[in-house]
């Protein structure tokens, strides 16, 4: 899926007025078959969701019958087409056909992105972890940025901890990043009042913790070695990504849609589908990600 095309599709799907998904239903009818009044809801949400899932399953079954992966072959072209359709339909299912309006939307779209775009797997993970000094590996920070953009916080912790434990010079400064993400809040699966209150309390605590870490990073006298200078900027960028800083997210995202999803998940983790629509509209018009 091309970058601009994928964002345009996301925009088109996520900004469709919900009213267009419904048609008028006769509420009462006079003998000459004119409408006295009608309501706006005809299609049962659970039925829509069930049929939507059936369609996705059928597409997936067909996808797996296309055996040839040789580029340019009929099967290859058809696989790419069906893969594209499934991705778009799954997104539509998330944005419109959920049968549980209290479920949180942002984790769903992040899960969707991680399923349709597996670029987080492109890095030399084995080489980084087996390196005598992972933090000196060329792909170390690009991989950490990617994992942060995809909200894969446990994976960020593992790779940074491996680097910290094997590099005496970088140990101190990498410890700051581990401290900053230690209590990173987990988005609740549902928007009930208790879970939302707990998340907001954890988020406030985390922001205070990060403020303290940033203050120590900027206020302390750096040791006289290159590790501090090399890693200070990247660490600050990871923290900014987690804080939902738009410019930093756009700077490190590989695609516009990756930037948009990260912005949605980090800037307003509890956003409704309507909130995400507003965000998508602002992102697609931004020149730096258009």
Short mmCIF file of C-alpha atoms in Angstrom, two decimals, residues 9-249:
data_model
loop_
_atom_site.label_atom_id
_atom_site.label_comp_id
_atom_site.label_asym_id
_atom_site.label_seq_id
_atom_site.Cartn_x
_atom_site.Cartn_y
_atom_site.Cartn_z
CA UNK A 9 -8.04 5.45 2.36
CA UNK A 10 -7.84 5.80 6.14
CA UNK A 11 -9.18 9.33 5.82
CA UNK A 12 -12.02 8.30 3.52
CA UNK A 13 -13.08 5.44 5.79
CA UNK A 14 -12.73 7.20 9.11
CA UNK A 15 -14.51 10.39 8.04
CA UNK A 16 -17.62 8.82 6.50
CA UNK A 17 -20.61 10.26 8.39
CA UNK A 18 -22.21 7.46 10.32
CA UNK A 19 -25.58 8.52 8.98
CA UNK A 20 -24.52 7.19 5.58
CA UNK A 21 -24.35 3.69 7.05
CA UNK A 22 -28.04 3.73 7.83
CA UNK A 23 -31.18 4.20 5.81
CA UNK A 24 -34.60 5.40 6.98
CA UNK A 25 -36.86 2.79 8.52
CA UNK A 26 -40.61 3.11 8.37
CA UNK A 27 -41.91 3.87 11.83
CA UNK A 28 -45.54 4.29 10.92
CA UNK A 29 -47.25 4.22 7.58
CA UNK A 30 -50.48 5.67 6.23
CA UNK A 31 -52.70 3.80 3.73
CA UNK A 32 -51.18 5.64 0.77
CA UNK A 33 -47.72 4.37 1.86
CA UNK A 34 -46.24 7.73 2.77
CA UNK A 35 -43.94 8.17 5.77
CA UNK A 36 -45.47 9.65 8.90
CA UNK A 37 -42.09 9.58 10.59
CA UNK A 38 -38.98 7.51 10.57
CA UNK A 39 -35.97 6.95 12.74
CA UNK A 40 -32.36 6.79 11.57
CA UNK A 41 -31.41 3.32 12.70
CA UNK A 42 -32.21 0.34 10.55
CA UNK A 43 -29.21 -1.96 10.61
CA UNK A 44 -28.55 -3.88 13.79
CA UNK A 45 -24.94 -3.23 14.91
CA UNK A 46 -24.34 -6.80 16.03
CA UNK A 47 -25.59 -8.12 12.70
CA UNK A 48 -23.38 -5.68 10.78
CA UNK A 49 -20.36 -6.73 12.82
CA UNK A 50 -21.13 -10.42 12.31
CA UNK A 51 -21.48 -10.03 8.55
CA UNK A 52 -18.36 -7.87 8.43
CA UNK A 53 -16.35 -10.58 10.20
CA UNK A 54 -17.75 -13.21 7.85
CA UNK A 55 -16.62 -11.15 4.86
CA UNK A 56 -13.11 -10.73 6.32
CA UNK A 57 -12.94 -14.48 6.95
CA UNK A 58 -14.01 -15.22 3.38
CA UNK A 59 -11.40 -12.84 2.00
CA UNK A 60 -8.73 -14.41 4.21
CA UNK A 61 -9.69 -17.91 3.05
CA UNK A 62 -9.45 -16.82 -0.57
CA UNK A 63 -6.11 -15.12 0.11
CA UNK A 64 -4.64 -18.41 1.35
CA UNK A 65 -5.68 -20.20 -1.85
CA UNK A 66 -3.36 -17.94 -3.85
CA UNK A 67 -0.17 -19.98 -3.65
CA UNK A 68 2.37 -18.35 -5.96
CA UNK A 69 4.46 -15.59 -4.39
CA UNK A 70 6.49 -14.96 -7.54
CA UNK A 71 6.46 -11.22 -8.22
CA UNK A 72 4.43 -10.37 -11.29
CA UNK A 73 2.46 -13.62 -11.32
CA UNK A 74 -1.34 -13.59 -11.31
CA UNK A 75 -1.45 -15.00 -7.77
CA UNK A 76 1.05 -12.41 -6.55
CA UNK A 77 -0.97 -9.51 -7.98
CA UNK A 78 -4.21 -10.95 -6.65
CA UNK A 79 -2.67 -11.55 -3.18
CA UNK A 80 -1.59 -7.93 -2.97
CA UNK A 81 -5.06 -6.77 -4.00
CA UNK A 82 -6.86 -9.00 -1.47
CA UNK A 83 -4.38 -8.07 1.25
CA UNK A 84 -5.18 -4.43 0.58
CA UNK A 85 -8.95 -5.03 0.67
CA UNK A 86 -8.71 -6.98 3.95
CA UNK A 87 -6.68 -4.19 5.57
CA UNK A 88 -9.18 -1.52 4.53
CA UNK A 89 -12.18 -3.60 5.58
CA UNK A 90 -10.65 -4.38 8.98
CA UNK A 91 -10.16 -0.66 9.50
CA UNK A 92 -13.77 0.03 8.57
CA UNK A 93 -14.85 -2.68 11.01
CA UNK A 94 -12.92 -0.96 13.81
CA UNK A 95 -14.19 2.51 12.99
CA UNK A 96 -17.85 1.70 12.41
CA UNK A 97 -18.95 -1.83 13.18
CA UNK A 98 -17.85 -2.38 16.77
CA UNK A 99 -20.62 -3.85 18.89
CA UNK A 100 -19.02 -2.51 22.08
CA UNK A 101 -19.04 1.31 22.07
CA UNK A 102 -17.27 1.35 25.44
CA UNK A 103 -14.21 -0.40 24.03
CA UNK A 104 -11.17 1.84 23.56
CA UNK A 105 -10.44 2.58 19.90
CA UNK A 106 -6.77 3.65 19.84
CA UNK A 107 -5.30 0.26 20.86
CA UNK A 108 -7.41 -1.37 18.15
CA UNK A 109 -6.01 0.82 15.39
CA UNK A 110 -2.46 0.25 16.69
CA UNK A 111 -3.05 -3.52 16.64
CA UNK A 112 -4.44 -3.12 13.13
CA UNK A 113 -1.35 -1.19 11.99
CA UNK A 114 1.01 -3.76 13.51
CA UNK A 115 -0.86 -6.49 11.65
CA UNK A 116 -0.92 -4.85 8.22
CA UNK A 117 2.50 -3.16 8.40
CA UNK A 118 5.20 -5.31 9.96
CA UNK A 119 8.08 -2.93 9.25
CA UNK A 120 9.04 -3.18 12.93
CA UNK A 121 10.47 -6.59 11.99
CA UNK A 122 12.88 -5.20 9.37
CA UNK A 123 15.73 -4.58 11.78
CA UNK A 124 18.65 -6.86 12.58
CA UNK A 125 17.21 -7.82 15.96
CA UNK A 126 19.46 -10.84 16.41
CA UNK A 127 22.53 -8.81 15.49
CA UNK A 128 21.60 -6.08 17.96
CA UNK A 129 20.94 -8.45 20.86
CA UNK A 130 24.04 -10.55 20.17
CA UNK A 131 26.30 -7.53 19.81
CA UNK A 132 28.93 -6.89 22.47
CA UNK A 133 27.61 -3.33 22.58
CA UNK A 134 24.04 -3.13 21.21
CA UNK A 135 23.86 0.65 21.62
CA UNK A 136 26.68 1.02 19.06
CA UNK A 137 24.82 -1.01 16.44
CA UNK A 138 23.72 1.16 13.49
CA UNK A 139 20.14 -0.05 13.78
CA UNK A 140 19.81 0.26 17.57
CA UNK A 141 18.11 3.65 17.77
CA UNK A 142 16.05 3.28 14.56
CA UNK A 143 14.63 0.06 16.02
CA UNK A 144 13.92 1.70 19.38
CA UNK A 145 12.12 4.57 17.63
CA UNK A 146 10.04 2.10 15.65
CA UNK A 147 9.11 0.08 18.74
CA UNK A 148 8.17 3.28 20.57
CA UNK A 149 6.03 4.46 17.64
CA UNK A 150 4.19 1.13 17.76
CA UNK A 151 3.77 1.40 21.56
CA UNK A 152 5.76 -1.81 22.07
CA UNK A 153 7.02 -0.66 25.46
CA UNK A 154 8.13 -4.08 26.84
CA UNK A 155 10.22 -4.57 23.69
CA UNK A 156 11.77 -1.12 24.14
CA UNK A 157 12.64 -2.02 27.72
CA UNK A 158 14.28 -5.30 26.70
CA UNK A 159 16.49 -3.88 23.99
CA UNK A 160 17.53 -0.82 26.03
CA UNK A 161 18.24 -2.95 29.09
CA UNK A 162 20.40 -5.30 26.99
CA UNK A 163 22.37 -2.30 25.71
CA UNK A 164 22.70 -0.76 29.17
CA UNK A 165 24.00 -3.96 30.76
CA UNK A 166 26.77 -4.43 28.15
CA UNK A 167 28.08 -0.90 27.75
CA UNK A 168 29.77 0.67 30.76
CA UNK A 169 29.96 4.10 29.13
CA UNK A 170 26.31 4.14 28.05
CA UNK A 171 25.03 2.46 31.22
CA UNK A 172 24.27 5.68 33.08
CA UNK A 173 22.42 7.56 30.39
CA UNK A 174 20.45 4.54 29.15
CA UNK A 175 19.31 3.99 32.73
CA UNK A 176 17.51 7.33 32.51
CA UNK A 177 15.42 6.04 29.59
CA UNK A 178 14.56 2.84 31.45
CA UNK A 179 13.48 4.93 34.43
CA UNK A 180 11.35 7.13 32.16
CA UNK A 181 9.41 4.19 30.73
CA UNK A 182 9.30 1.98 33.82
CA UNK A 183 5.74 2.92 34.80
CA UNK A 184 4.37 3.81 31.37
CA UNK A 185 0.55 3.59 31.63
CA UNK A 186 -1.37 0.87 29.81
CA UNK A 187 -4.46 2.04 27.91
CA UNK A 188 -7.57 0.37 29.35
CA UNK A 189 -9.56 -1.92 27.08
CA UNK A 190 -12.83 -0.28 28.07
CA UNK A 191 -13.92 3.26 28.87
CA UNK A 192 -15.74 2.54 32.12
CA UNK A 193 -15.29 5.20 34.79
CA UNK A 194 -13.10 3.13 37.12
CA UNK A 195 -10.61 2.12 34.44
CA UNK A 196 -10.49 5.62 32.97
CA UNK A 197 -9.86 7.17 36.38
CA UNK A 198 -7.08 4.65 37.07
CA UNK A 199 -5.45 5.31 33.69
CA UNK A 200 -5.56 9.08 34.12
CA UNK A 201 -4.01 8.80 37.58
CA UNK A 202 -1.24 6.55 36.23
CA UNK A 203 -0.71 8.93 33.31
CA UNK A 204 -0.31 11.92 35.64
CA UNK A 205 2.17 9.98 37.77
CA UNK A 206 4.12 8.97 34.67
CA UNK A 207 4.30 12.55 33.36
CA UNK A 208 5.68 13.70 36.70
CA UNK A 209 8.26 10.90 36.60
CA UNK A 210 9.28 11.84 33.06
CA UNK A 211 9.57 15.50 34.04
CA UNK A 212 11.97 14.48 36.79
CA UNK A 213 14.04 12.31 34.43
CA UNK A 214 14.25 15.06 31.79
CA UNK A 215 15.27 17.54 34.47
CA UNK A 216 18.11 15.22 35.56
CA UNK A 217 19.17 14.62 31.96
CA UNK A 218 19.32 18.32 31.15
CA UNK A 219 20.56 19.52 34.51
CA UNK A 220 23.32 17.08 35.36
CA UNK A 221 26.93 17.51 34.29
CA UNK A 222 27.56 14.95 31.54
CA UNK A 223 30.51 12.60 31.91
CA UNK A 224 33.45 13.27 29.63
CA UNK A 225 32.85 10.52 27.10
CA UNK A 226 31.09 10.25 23.76
CA UNK A 227 28.25 7.98 24.94
CA UNK A 228 26.43 10.80 26.69
CA UNK A 229 26.60 13.07 23.64
CA UNK A 230 25.65 10.22 21.29
CA UNK A 231 22.61 8.98 23.22
CA UNK A 232 21.18 12.13 24.82
CA UNK A 233 19.30 13.28 21.70
CA UNK A 234 17.84 9.86 20.83
CA UNK A 235 16.68 9.32 24.42
CA UNK A 236 14.91 12.68 24.39
CA UNK A 237 13.25 11.76 21.08
CA UNK A 238 11.93 8.46 22.48
CA UNK A 239 10.49 10.31 25.47
CA UNK A 240 8.88 12.89 23.17
CA UNK A 241 7.29 10.12 21.09
CA UNK A 242 5.77 8.63 24.24
CA UNK A 243 4.50 12.09 25.21
CA UNK A 244 2.73 12.42 21.86
CA UNK A 245 4.93 15.18 20.43
CA UNK A 246 3.70 15.52 16.85
CA UNK A 247 6.91 16.85 15.29
CA UNK A 248 9.01 14.04 16.78
CA UNK A 249 6.51 11.37 15.76
#
